[in-house]
Coordinates of C-alpha atoms and ligand atoms in Angstrom, one line a residue:
X29 CA 0.0 0.0 0.0
X30 CA 1.6 3.3 -1.1
X31 CA 1.8 6.3 1.2
X32 CA -0.7 9.0 0.2
X33 CA 0.6 12.5 0.0
X34 CA -1.8 15.3 0.4
X35 CA -2.0 18.1 -2.2
X36 CA -0.6 20.6 0.3
X37 CA 2.3 18.3 1.1
X38 CA 3.1 18.0 -2.6
X39 CA 3.1 21.7 -3.0
X40 CA 5.3 22.1 0.0
X41 CA 7.8 19.5 -1.4
X42 CA 7.8 21.2 -4.8
X43 CA 8.4 24.6 -3.1
X44 CA 11.3 23.1 -1.2
X45 CA 12.8 21.6 -4.3
X46 CA 12.5 25.0 -6.1
X47 CA 14.2 26.7 -3.2
X48 CA 17.0 24.2 -3.1
X49 CA 17.5 24.6 -6.9
X50 CA 17.6 28.3 -6.6
X51 CA 20.0 28.2 -3.7
X52 CA 22.2 25.8 -5.6
X53 CA 22.3 28.0 -8.7
X54 CA 22.9 31.1 -6.7
X55 CA 25.8 29.4 -4.9
X56 CA 27.2 28.1 -8.2
X57 CA 27.0 31.6 -9.7
X58 CA 28.6 33.0 -6.5
X59 CA 31.4 30.5 -6.6
X60 CA 32.1 31.0 -10.3
X61 CA 31.8 34.8 -10.3
X62 CA 32.7 36.2 -7.0
X63 CA 34.4 39.4 -7.9
X64 CA 35.3 42.0 -5.3
X65 CA 36.3 45.5 -6.4
X66 CA 38.6 47.6 -4.2
X67 CA 37.8 51.3 -4.5
X68 CA 38.9 54.5 -2.7
X69 CA 41.1 57.5 -3.1
X70 CA 44.8 57.2 -3.7
X71 CA 46.8 56.1 -0.6
X72 CA 43.8 54.8 1.3
X73 CA 45.1 51.3 1.7
X74 CA 43.5 49.2 -1.1
X75 CA 46.6 47.4 -2.2
X76 CA 47.7 46.8 1.4
X77 CA 44.3 45.3 2.2
X78 CA 44.7 43.0 -0.7
X79 CA 48.2 42.0 0.4
X80 CA 46.6 41.0 3.8
X81 CA 44.0 38.8 2.0
X82 CA 46.9 37.1 0.3
X83 CA 48.8 36.6 3.5
X84 CA 45.8 35.5 5.5
X85 CA 44.2 33.2 2.9
X86 CA 47.0 32.4 0.5
X87 CA 49.9 31.9 2.9
X88 CA 53.1 33.9 3.2
X89 CA 55.0 35.6 0.4
X90 CA 57.8 33.5 -1.1
X91 CA 61.4 34.9 -1.1
X92 CA 61.1 35.9 -4.7
X93 CA 57.9 37.7 -4.1
X94 CA 59.4 39.6 -1.2
X95 CA 62.5 40.6 -3.2
X96 CA 60.2 42.1 -5.9
X97 CA 59.5 45.0 -3.4
X98 CA 63.2 45.8 -2.7
X99 CA 63.5 48.6 -5.3
X100 CA 60.3 50.2 -4.2
X101 CA 61.5 50.2 -0.6
X102 CA 64.8 51.9 -1.6
X103 CA 62.7 54.4 -3.6
X104 CA 60.6 55.1 -0.5
X105 CA 63.8 55.7 1.5
X106 CA 65.4 58.0 -1.0
X107 CA 62.3 60.0 -1.7
X108 CA 61.4 60.4 2.0
X109 CA 64.9 61.5 2.9
X110 CA 65.0 63.9 -0.1
X111 CA 61.6 65.4 0.8
X112 CA 62.6 66.1 4.4
X113 CA 65.9 67.7 3.5
X114 CA 64.3 69.9 0.8
X115 CA 61.6 71.0 3.3
X116 CA 64.2 71.9 5.9
X117 CA 66.4 73.8 3.5
X118 CA 63.4 75.8 2.0
X119 CA 62.2 76.7 5.5
X120 CA 65.5 77.4 7.1
X121 CA 65.2 74.5 9.5
X122 CA 68.7 73.5 10.8
X123 CA 69.7 70.2 12.3
X124 CA 70.8 70.4 16.0
X125 CA 74.0 68.6 15.4
X126 CA 76.5 70.3 13.1
X127 CA 77.6 67.1 11.3
X128 CA 74.0 66.4 10.4
X129 CA 73.9 69.7 8.5
X130 CA 76.7 68.3 6.3
X131 CA 74.8 65.0 6.0
X132 CA 71.8 66.9 4.6
X133 CA 74.0 67.9 1.7
X134 CA 75.2 64.4 1.2
X135 CA 71.7 63.1 1.1
X136 CA 70.8 65.7 -1.6
X137 CA 73.9 64.6 -3.6
X138 CA 72.6 61.0 -3.4
X139 CA 69.0 61.8 -4.3
X140 CA 69.6 64.3 -7.1
X141 CA 71.9 64.5 -10.0
X142 CA 73.5 61.3 -10.9
X143 CA 71.5 59.2 -8.4
X144 CA 68.7 57.3 -9.9
X145 CA 65.8 56.2 -7.8
X146 CA 65.9 52.9 -9.6
X147 CA 69.4 52.1 -8.4
X148 CA 69.2 48.6 -7.1
X149 CA 71.2 49.3 -4.0
X150 CA 71.7 51.9 -1.2
X151 CA 75.4 52.6 -0.7
X152 CA 76.9 52.4 2.8
X153 CA 77.7 56.1 2.8
X154 CA 74.1 57.1 1.9
X155 CA 72.7 54.7 4.5
X156 CA 75.1 56.1 7.1
X157 CA 74.1 59.7 6.3
X158 CA 70.4 58.8 6.6
X159 CA 70.9 56.8 9.8
X160 CA 72.5 59.8 11.7
X161 CA 70.3 62.4 10.0
X162 CA 67.0 60.9 11.1
X163 CA 68.3 60.7 14.7
X164 CA 68.8 64.4 14.9
X165 CA 66.3 65.8 17.4
X166 CA 64.9 68.2 14.9
X167 CA 64.3 65.5 12.3
X168 CA 62.7 63.2 14.8
X169 CA 60.4 66.0 15.7
X170 CA 59.5 66.6 12.1
X171 CA 58.8 62.9 11.5
X172 CA 56.7 62.6 14.6
X173 CA 54.8 65.8 14.0
X174 CA 52.3 65.0 11.3
X175 CA 50.8 68.4 11.4
X176 CA 53.5 69.7 9.1
X177 CA 52.5 70.8 5.7
X178 CA 54.5 68.7 3.4
X179 CA 53.6 65.3 2.0
X180 CA 55.5 62.4 3.3
X181 CA 54.5 58.7 2.9
X182 CA 53.0 57.2 6.0
X183 CA 55.9 54.7 6.3
X184 CA 58.7 57.2 6.0
X185 CA 59.7 57.0 9.7
X186 CA 59.5 53.2 9.7
X187 CA 61.9 52.8 6.7
X188 CA 64.3 55.7 7.5
X189 CA 64.8 54.7 11.1
X190 CA 65.6 51.1 10.0
X191 CA 68.0 52.1 7.2
X192 CA 70.9 50.0 8.4
X193 CA 68.9 46.8 8.2
X194 CA 67.4 47.7 4.8
X195 CA 70.7 48.7 3.2
X196 CA 72.6 45.6 4.5
X197 CA 74.0 43.3 1.8
X198 CA 71.6 40.4 1.2
X199 CA 68.6 42.3 2.4
X200 CA 65.3 40.5 1.9
X201 CA 62.2 42.5 2.7
X202 CA 60.1 41.2 5.6
X203 CA 56.3 40.8 5.4
X204 CA 56.0 44.0 7.5
X205 CA 58.2 45.9 5.0
X206 CA 56.0 44.7 2.2
X207 CA 52.9 45.9 4.0
X208 CA 54.5 49.2 4.6
X209 CA 55.9 50.0 1.2
X210 CA 54.2 52.8 -0.8
X211 CA 53.9 51.7 -4.4
X212 CA 51.2 53.4 -6.4
X213 CA 49.0 51.0 -8.3
X214 CA 49.2 51.7 -12.0
X215 CA 46.1 50.9 -13.9
X216 CA 44.2 47.8 -12.7
X217 CA 45.7 44.7 -10.9
X218 CA 43.7 41.5 -10.7
X219 CA 44.4 38.8 -8.1
X220 CA 42.7 35.5 -7.3
X221 CA 42.5 34.4 -3.7
X222 CA 40.8 31.3 -2.5
X223 CA 38.8 31.8 0.7
X224 CA 37.4 28.6 2.2
X225 CA 37.2 26.8 -1.2
X226 CA 35.6 29.8 -2.9
X227 CA 37.8 31.5 -5.5
X228 CA 37.5 35.2 -5.2
X229 CA 38.7 37.5 -7.9
X230 CA 39.9 40.8 -6.4
X231 CA 40.2 43.9 -8.7
X232 CA 42.6 46.5 -7.3
X233 CA 42.6 49.8 -9.1
X234 CA 44.7 53.0 -8.9
X235 CA 43.0 55.6 -6.7
X236 CA 44.8 58.5 -8.5
X237 CA 42.3 60.9 -9.8
X238 CA 43.7 60.8 -13.3
X239 CA 43.5 57.0 -13.4
X240 CA 39.9 56.8 -12.3
X241 CA 38.4 56.8 -15.7
X242 CA 39.9 53.4 -16.2
X243 CA 37.6 52.1 -13.4
X244 CA 34.7 51.9 -15.8
X245 CA 36.0 48.8 -17.5
X246 CA 35.8 46.8 -14.2
X247 CA 32.3 47.8 -13.2
X248 CA 30.6 44.8 -14.7
X249 CA 29.6 41.6 -12.7
X250 CA 30.9 42.9 -9.4
X251 CA 29.7 40.9 -6.3
X252 CA 30.7 43.5 -3.8
X253 CA 32.9 46.5 -3.2
X254 CA 35.5 47.2 -0.5
X255 CA 35.7 50.9 -0.2
X256 CA 38.8 52.1 1.7
X257 CA 39.0 55.4 3.5
X258 CA 42.2 56.6 5.1
X259 CA 40.9 57.9 8.4
X260 CA 44.1 59.9 9.0
X261 CA 43.9 61.5 5.6
X262 CA 41.8 64.5 6.9
X263 CA 43.6 67.8 6.6
X264 CA 46.4 66.2 4.7
X265 CA 48.4 67.5 1.8
X266 CA 49.0 65.5 -1.4
X267 CA 51.6 66.6 -3.8
X268 CA 51.0 63.7 -6.1
X269 CA 47.4 64.5 -6.7
X270 CA 46.2 67.3 -9.0
X271 CA 43.9 68.6 -6.3
X272 CA 44.1 70.9 -3.3
X273 CA 40.9 69.3 -1.9
X274 CA 41.1 67.7 1.6
X275 CA 41.5 64.0 0.8
X276 CA 38.7 63.1 3.3
X277 CA 36.3 65.4 1.5
X278 CA 37.4 63.9 -1.8
X279 CA 36.8 60.4 -0.4
X280 CA 33.3 61.3 0.7
X281 CA 32.5 62.7 -2.8
X282 CA 33.9 59.5 -4.4
X283 CA 31.9 57.3 -2.1
X284 CA 28.7 59.2 -2.9
X285 CA 29.3 58.9 -6.7
X286 CA 30.1 55.2 -6.4
X287 CA 27.2 54.2 -4.2
X288 CA 24.7 56.3 -6.1
X289 CA 25.8 55.2 -9.5
X290 CA 23.4 52.8 -11.4
X291 CA 26.2 50.3 -11.7
X292 CA 26.4 49.7 -7.9
X293 CA 23.0 50.7 -6.7
X294 CA 22.4 47.1 -5.5
X295 CA 25.9 46.1 -4.8
X296 CA 26.9 45.4 -1.2
X297 CA 29.5 47.8 0.1
X298 CA 32.1 47.1 2.8
X299 CA 33.4 50.4 4.1
X300 CA 36.9 50.0 5.6
X301 CA 37.7 53.0 7.8
X302 CA 41.4 52.4 7.5
X303 CA 44.7 53.7 9.1
X304 CA 43.1 53.8 12.6
X305 CA 46.7 53.6 14.1
X306 CA 47.7 56.8 12.4
X307 CA 44.3 58.4 13.2
X308 CA 44.8 57.8 16.9
X309 CA 48.1 59.7 17.0
X310 CA 47.0 62.4 14.7
X311 CA 43.7 63.3 16.3
X312 CA 45.1 65.0 19.5
X313 CA 47.5 67.0 17.3
X314 CA 45.3 68.0 14.4
X315 CA 41.7 68.8 15.3
X316 CA 39.1 67.1 13.2
X317 CA 37.3 70.5 13.0
X318 CA 40.0 71.6 10.5
X319 CA 38.1 69.4 8.0
X320 CA 34.6 69.2 9.6
X321 CA 33.6 72.4 11.4
X322 CA 30.4 70.7 12.8
X323 CA 32.4 68.1 14.7
X324 CA 32.1 68.5 18.5
X325 CA 33.7 65.3 20.0
X326 CA 37.2 66.7 20.6
X327 CA 40.0 64.1 20.9
X328 CA 37.8 61.1 21.6
X329 CA 38.7 58.6 19.0
X330 CA 35.4 56.7 19.1
X331 CA 33.4 59.8 18.8
X332 CA 35.5 61.0 15.9
X333 CA 35.2 57.7 14.0
X334 CA 31.4 57.6 14.6
X335 CA 31.2 61.1 13.3
X336 CA 33.2 60.3 10.1
X337 CA 31.1 57.1 9.7
X338 CA 27.9 59.2 9.9
X339 CA 29.3 61.5 7.2
X340 CA 29.7 58.5 4.9
X341 CA 26.3 57.1 5.8
X342 CA 24.6 60.4 5.1
X343 CA 26.4 61.3 2.0
X344 CA 24.3 59.1 -0.2
X345 CA 21.1 59.3 1.9
X346 CA 19.0 61.1 -0.7
X347 CA 19.7 58.3 -3.3
X348 CA 20.5 55.2 -1.4
X349 CA 19.3 54.6 2.1
X350 CA 21.8 52.0 3.6
X351 CA 19.6 51.2 6.5
X352 CA 16.7 50.2 4.2
X353 CA 17.7 48.9 0.9
X354 CA 21.2 47.7 1.6
X355 CA 23.2 47.4 4.8
X356 CA 26.5 49.1 4.8
X357 CA 29.2 46.8 6.2
X358 CA 31.6 48.9 8.2
X359 CA 34.9 48.2 9.8
X360 CA 37.6 50.1 11.5
X361 CA 40.9 48.7 10.2
X362 CA 44.6 48.9 10.4
X363 CA 45.7 47.4 7.1
X364 CA 49.3 46.9 8.1
X365 CA 48.3 44.9 11.2
X366 CA 47.7 41.2 10.2
X367 CA 45.9 40.4 13.4
X368 CA 43.5 43.3 13.0
X369 CA 42.8 42.3 9.5
X370 CA 42.3 38.7 10.4
X371 CA 39.7 39.7 12.9
X372 CA 37.9 41.8 10.4
X373 CA 38.0 39.2 7.6
X374 CA 36.9 36.5 9.9
X375 CA 33.5 38.2 9.9
X376 CA 33.3 37.2 6.3
X377 CA 34.2 33.6 6.8
X378 CA 30.6 32.9 6.0
X379 CA 31.2 34.5 2.7
X380 CA 27.6 34.4 1.6
X381 CA 27.2 37.6 3.5
X382 CA 29.1 39.5 0.9
X383 CA 26.9 38.1 -1.8
X384 CA 23.5 38.2 0.0
X385 CA 23.3 41.6 1.6
X386 CA 20.0 40.9 3.4
X387 CA 21.9 39.1 6.2
X388 CA 22.6 41.0 9.3
X389 CA 25.5 43.4 8.8
X390 CA 28.5 43.1 11.1
X391 CA 28.6 46.0 13.5
X392 CA 31.5 48.5 13.5
X393 CA 34.4 47.4 15.6
X394 CA 36.0 50.3 17.5
X395 CA 39.5 49.0 18.2
Ligands
GTP420 N1 50.2 53.0 9.3 C1 49.4 52.5 8.4 N2 49.8 52.6 7.1 C2 48.9 52.1 6.2 C3 47.6 51.5 6.5 N3 47.0 51.1 5.4 C4 47.9 51.4 4.4 N4 49.0 52.0 4.9 C5 50.2 52.5 4.1 O1 49.7 53.5 3.3 C6 50.4 53.5 2.0 C7 49.4 53.4 0.9 O2 48.7 52.2 0.9 P1 48.3 51.5 -0.5 O3 47.6 50.2 -0.1 O4 49.4 51.4 -1.4 O5 47.2 52.5 -1.0 P2 46.3 52.4 -2.3 O6 44.9 52.8 -1.9 O7 46.4 51.1 -2.9 O8 46.9 53.6 -3.2 P3 46.9 53.7 -4.8 O9 47.4 52.4 -5.4 O10 47.7 54.9 -5.1 O11 45.4 54.0 -5.2 C8 51.4 52.3 2.1 O12 52.6 52.8 2.4 C9 50.8 51.4 3.2 O13 51.8 50.7 3.9 C10 47.3 51.5 7.9 O14 46.2 51.0 8.3 N5 48.2 52.0 8.8
MG421 MG1 47.2 50.6 -4.7

């Protein structure tokens, strides 16, 4: 005797089958086509975030991969030393120690004229001059005081103060050096990283204003966006950009145009409020009111971050209400800190979240 199935049960079974098929197809599509686009203004930490993905999910860099960064590290050293010396000379700032005044001239000799930034080594004499120069109290003060009005890469102090290690024969960059190096992305870089069996195709673009028109070619079939903001970039000067606009204001404008564009209206966005380490040290020295006159939270880091986050949430409000149509996944990050990034990325271990934005958004982590 067969088991009789009621009409309602049959409908229920069919519905379940349909749901299972849909789920299967969506997952298949997700697995085949998960593409994450890294966006943000120049220097906001897109490439560094991607390097962390590679370290966390793809294992460490090989020796050959580490060595590829050597010349960029040398260039960072030479350009940083050069910038500081030129700034001091132009503004009549003298080293405290007399011999360091002579070393300033040596540094200029090395970084101008016959010296080429692509030189594959740093000579002992150049390294020695930098080593003593950066230890002069005046230079230490300049390096520490980020309120000064000349552009220096964020990792200048890190590389300059460790010049003897970096210039030693047989130097192989460490993972930390690779995360710190400033190397502008040119054009578009594509990288595949497998996260828990799911191949994810990351697209890293240059944030330079002049390069942004190239972004259009990567706007198709994007599963989600990681938008990086350099928290410490408020009231900062860029010499490399063709703009005198405050980088934080520029970042807000870019975020608005991206999230409101028809391309990304339904694309989940993960907002990485990055460089929190630099933000912490900058906030007591440079008031956030220099950029946002309506800020009233003083030196309180949490209040300041919540304020900046509210600016990002509100910027698209007229066109795209994040609380209604799409949650905004927000994180406070330090992209050079693997532990911090691991904690952030762990929230996405269940990667469907990135794809199915209806799930509960992870809350902001104030670190
Ligand atoms: N201290 C600190 N430095 C960071 C952080 N994130 C990035 N950096 C540094 O900031 C610099 C710029 O980072 P990138 O990842 O190259 O920036 P980008 O957004 O890819 O820049 P473009 O390629 O020019 O668009 C590098 O020297 C990084 O080491 C951070 O959270 N803290
Ligand atoms: Mg980059």
